[in-house]
CSV table of C-alpha atoms in Angstrom, one decimal:
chain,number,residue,atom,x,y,z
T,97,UNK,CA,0.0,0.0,0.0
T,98,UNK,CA,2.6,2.3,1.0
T,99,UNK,CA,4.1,1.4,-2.2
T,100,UNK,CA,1.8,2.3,-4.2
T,101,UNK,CA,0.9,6.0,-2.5
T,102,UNK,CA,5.1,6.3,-2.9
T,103,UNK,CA,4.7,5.7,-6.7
T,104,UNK,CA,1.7,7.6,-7.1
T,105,UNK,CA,3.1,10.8,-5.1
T,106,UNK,CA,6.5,10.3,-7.8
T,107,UNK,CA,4.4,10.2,-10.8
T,108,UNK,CA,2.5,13.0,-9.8
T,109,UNK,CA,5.4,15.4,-8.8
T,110,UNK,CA,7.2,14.6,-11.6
T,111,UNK,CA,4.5,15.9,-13.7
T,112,UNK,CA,4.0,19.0,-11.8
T,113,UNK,CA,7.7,19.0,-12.5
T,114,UNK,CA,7.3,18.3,-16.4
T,115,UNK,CA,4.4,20.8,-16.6
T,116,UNK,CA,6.4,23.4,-14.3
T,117,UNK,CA,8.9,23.4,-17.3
T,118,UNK,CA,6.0,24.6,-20.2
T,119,UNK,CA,6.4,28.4,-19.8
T,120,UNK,CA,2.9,28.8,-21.6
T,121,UNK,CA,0.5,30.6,-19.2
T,122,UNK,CA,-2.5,29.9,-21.0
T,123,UNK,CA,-3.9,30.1,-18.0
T,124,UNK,CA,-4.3,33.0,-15.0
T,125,UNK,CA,-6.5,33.3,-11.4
T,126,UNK,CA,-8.1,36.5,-10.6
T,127,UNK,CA,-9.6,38.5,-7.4
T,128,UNK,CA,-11.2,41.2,-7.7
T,129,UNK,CA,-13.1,43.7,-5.4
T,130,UNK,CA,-15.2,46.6,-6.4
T,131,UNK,CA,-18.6,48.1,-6.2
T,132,UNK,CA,-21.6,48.2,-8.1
T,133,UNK,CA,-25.6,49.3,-8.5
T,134,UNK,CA,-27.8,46.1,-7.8
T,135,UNK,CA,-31.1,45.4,-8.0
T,136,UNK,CA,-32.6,48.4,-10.7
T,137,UNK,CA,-30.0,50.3,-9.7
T,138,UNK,CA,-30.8,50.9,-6.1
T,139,UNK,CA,-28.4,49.3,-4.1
T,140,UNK,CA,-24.5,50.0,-3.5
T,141,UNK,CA,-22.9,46.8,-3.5
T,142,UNK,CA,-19.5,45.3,-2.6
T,143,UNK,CA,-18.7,42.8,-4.7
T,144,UNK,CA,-15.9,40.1,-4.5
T,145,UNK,CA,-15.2,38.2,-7.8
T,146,UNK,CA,-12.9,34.8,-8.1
T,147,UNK,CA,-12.2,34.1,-11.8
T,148,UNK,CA,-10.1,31.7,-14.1
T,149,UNK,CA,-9.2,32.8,-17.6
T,150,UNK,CA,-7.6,30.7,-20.3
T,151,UNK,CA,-6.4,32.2,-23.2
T,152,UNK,CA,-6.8,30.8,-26.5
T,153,UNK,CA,-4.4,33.1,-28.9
T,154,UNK,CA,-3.2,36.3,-28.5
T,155,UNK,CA,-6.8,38.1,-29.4
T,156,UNK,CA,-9.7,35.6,-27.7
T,157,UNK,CA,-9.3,34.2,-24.0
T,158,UNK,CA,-12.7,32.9,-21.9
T,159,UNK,CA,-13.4,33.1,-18.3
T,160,UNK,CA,-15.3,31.4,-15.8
T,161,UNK,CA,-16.0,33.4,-12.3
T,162,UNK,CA,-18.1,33.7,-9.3
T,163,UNK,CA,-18.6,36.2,-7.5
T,164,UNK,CA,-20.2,37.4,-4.3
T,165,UNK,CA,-21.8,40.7,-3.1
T,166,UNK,CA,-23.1,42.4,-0.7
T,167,UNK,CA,-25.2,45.5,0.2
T,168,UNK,CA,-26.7,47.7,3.3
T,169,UNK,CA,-27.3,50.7,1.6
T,170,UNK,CA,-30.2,51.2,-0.4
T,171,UNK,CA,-33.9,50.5,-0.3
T,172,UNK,CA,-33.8,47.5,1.5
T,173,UNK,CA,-32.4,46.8,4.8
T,174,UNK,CA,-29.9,44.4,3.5
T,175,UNK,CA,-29.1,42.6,0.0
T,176,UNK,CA,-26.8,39.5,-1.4
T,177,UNK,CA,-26.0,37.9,-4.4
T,178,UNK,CA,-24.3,35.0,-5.5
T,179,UNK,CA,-23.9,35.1,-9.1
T,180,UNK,CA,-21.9,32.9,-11.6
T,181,UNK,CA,-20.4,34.3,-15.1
T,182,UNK,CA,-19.1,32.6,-18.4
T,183,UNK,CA,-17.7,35.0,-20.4
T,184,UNK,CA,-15.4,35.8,-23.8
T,185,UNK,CA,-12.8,38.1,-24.3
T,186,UNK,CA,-11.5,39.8,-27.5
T,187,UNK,CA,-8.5,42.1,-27.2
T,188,UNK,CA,-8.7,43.9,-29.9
T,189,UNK,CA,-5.2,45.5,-30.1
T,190,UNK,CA,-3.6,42.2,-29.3
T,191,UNK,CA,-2.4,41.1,-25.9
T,192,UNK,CA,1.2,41.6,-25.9
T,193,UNK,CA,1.8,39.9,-22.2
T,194,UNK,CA,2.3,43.2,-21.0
T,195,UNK,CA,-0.6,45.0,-21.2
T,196,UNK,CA,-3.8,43.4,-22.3
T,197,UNK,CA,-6.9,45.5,-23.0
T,198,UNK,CA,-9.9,43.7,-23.9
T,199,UNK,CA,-13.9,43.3,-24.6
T,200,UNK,CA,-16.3,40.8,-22.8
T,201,UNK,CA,-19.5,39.4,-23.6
T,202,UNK,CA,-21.2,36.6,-21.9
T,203,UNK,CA,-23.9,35.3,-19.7
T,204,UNK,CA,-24.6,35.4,-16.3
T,205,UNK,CA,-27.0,33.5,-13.7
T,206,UNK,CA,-27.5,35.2,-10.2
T,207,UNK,CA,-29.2,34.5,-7.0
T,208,UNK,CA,-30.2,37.8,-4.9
T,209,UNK,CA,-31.4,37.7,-1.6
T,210,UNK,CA,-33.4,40.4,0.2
T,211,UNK,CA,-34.7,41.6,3.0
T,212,UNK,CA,-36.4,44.6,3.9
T,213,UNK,CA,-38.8,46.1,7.0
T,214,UNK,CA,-42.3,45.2,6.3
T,215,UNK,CA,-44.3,47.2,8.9
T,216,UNK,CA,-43.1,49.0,12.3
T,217,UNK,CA,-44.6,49.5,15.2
T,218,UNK,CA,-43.5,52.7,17.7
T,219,UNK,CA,-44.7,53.9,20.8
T,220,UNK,CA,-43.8,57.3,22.6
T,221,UNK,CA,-41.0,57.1,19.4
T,222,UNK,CA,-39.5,54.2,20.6
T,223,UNK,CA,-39.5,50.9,17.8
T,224,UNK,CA,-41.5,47.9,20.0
T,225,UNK,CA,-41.9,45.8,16.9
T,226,UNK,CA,-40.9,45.5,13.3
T,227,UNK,CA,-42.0,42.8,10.4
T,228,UNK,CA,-39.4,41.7,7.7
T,229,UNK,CA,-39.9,40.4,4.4
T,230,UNK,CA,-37.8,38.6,2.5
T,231,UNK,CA,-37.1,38.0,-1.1
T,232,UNK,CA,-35.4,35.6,-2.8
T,233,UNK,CA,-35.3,36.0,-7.0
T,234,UNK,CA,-33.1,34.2,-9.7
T,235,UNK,CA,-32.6,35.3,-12.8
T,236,UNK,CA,-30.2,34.9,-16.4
T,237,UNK,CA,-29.1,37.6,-17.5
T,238,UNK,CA,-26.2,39.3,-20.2
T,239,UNK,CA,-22.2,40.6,-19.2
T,240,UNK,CA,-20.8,43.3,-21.0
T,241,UNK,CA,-17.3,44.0,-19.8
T,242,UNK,CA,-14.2,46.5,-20.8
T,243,UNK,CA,-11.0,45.4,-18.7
T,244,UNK,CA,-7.4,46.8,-19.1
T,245,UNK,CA,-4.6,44.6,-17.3
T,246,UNK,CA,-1.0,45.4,-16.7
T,247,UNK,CA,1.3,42.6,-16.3
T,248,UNK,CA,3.7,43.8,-12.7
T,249,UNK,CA,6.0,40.5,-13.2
T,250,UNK,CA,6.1,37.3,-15.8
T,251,UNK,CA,3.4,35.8,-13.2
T,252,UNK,CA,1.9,39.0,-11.4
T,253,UNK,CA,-0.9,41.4,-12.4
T,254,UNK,CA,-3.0,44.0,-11.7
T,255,UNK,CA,-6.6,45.0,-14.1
T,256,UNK,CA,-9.4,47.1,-14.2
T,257,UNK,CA,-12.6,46.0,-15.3
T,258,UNK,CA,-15.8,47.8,-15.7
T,259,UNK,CA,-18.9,46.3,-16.1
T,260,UNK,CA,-23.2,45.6,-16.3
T,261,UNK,CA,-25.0,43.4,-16.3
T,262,UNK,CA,-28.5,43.7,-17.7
T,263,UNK,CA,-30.8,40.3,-16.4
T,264,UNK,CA,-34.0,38.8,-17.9
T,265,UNK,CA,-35.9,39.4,-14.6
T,266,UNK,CA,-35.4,43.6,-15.0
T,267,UNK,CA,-32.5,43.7,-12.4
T,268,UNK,CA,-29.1,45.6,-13.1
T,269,UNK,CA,-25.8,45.1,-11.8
T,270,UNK,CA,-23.3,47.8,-13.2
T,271,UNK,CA,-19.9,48.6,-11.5
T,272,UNK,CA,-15.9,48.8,-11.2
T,273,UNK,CA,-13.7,46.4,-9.9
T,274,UNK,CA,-9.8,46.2,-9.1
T,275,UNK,CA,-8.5,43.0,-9.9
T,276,UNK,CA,-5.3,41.2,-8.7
T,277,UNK,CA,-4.0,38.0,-11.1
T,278,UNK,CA,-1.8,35.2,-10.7
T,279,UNK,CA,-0.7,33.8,-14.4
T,280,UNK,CA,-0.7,29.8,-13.2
């Protein structure tokens, strides 16, 4: 048994190893953190985004990313999102490694939850009771992005990526982000 775990473990490094030696960096992991307008445009949100990119040639790369966000400020009391994005990327001017400015389009699907004060009850101006409603929606919806990225380091980089994202359901999410890459 241990045998086998020993050769296993080998084979694996090795490849790491083997792969470690391909300098291609077709591929690249992104966080990003920003802020946008939720919900029809209502709601200031914090967003965090997680996001894998492969790039195909120097003038198309895809993405895959999830992100999370956030909100107190607004018309409801408090609202949050999970949302997940598959998008593609044309750089028009061609992505030299060093900088890479480029155009997304893709499609989104999000859930938003919210919750808001339904009724309050005050005495003498002092709050004895209050009822909360909660929403839960889902919806599909469209990405249009613009994102400019500077490559710090052959494996560091930093980006800028503006976005909305018009959904079936009438929502909006529309915002900035700051985005910090590892090529991988």
């Amino acid at each position: 048994m241990n045998t086998k775990i020993s050769i296993l473990l080998s084979a694996i490094l090795f490849s790491l190893h083997v792969i470690g030696q391909e300098n291609t960096n077709k591929f690249d992991f992104r966080l990003g953190a920003g802020i946008s307008l939720q919900g029809t445009g209502d709601m200031i949100t914090f967003n965090y985004e997680n996001e894998v990119n492969y790039q195909l040639n120097r003038y198309l790369a895809s993405s895959i990313s999830i992100n999370l966000g956030r909100s107190n400020y607004g018309v409801f009391e408090t609202s949050s999102f999970v949302q997940g994005n598959l998008n593609i990327f044309i750089s028009p001017f061609k992505n030299n490694k060093q900088f890479d400015f480029r155009l997304g389009i893709g499609i989104t699907y999000y859930n938003v939850n919210d919750a808001y004060i339904f009724s309050e009850l005050w005495v003498n101006g002092v709050l004895i009771d209050a009822d909360y409603e909660f929403d839960n929606r889902n919806s599909l919806g469209f990405n249009l992005i613009i994102e400019n990225t500077y490559l710090l380091t052959d494996k560091f980089m930093v980006g800028l990526k503006l976005f909305t994202q018009p959904y079936l359901n009438g929502d909006i999410n529309s915002g900035a982000m700051l985005k910090l890459g590892l090529k991988i």
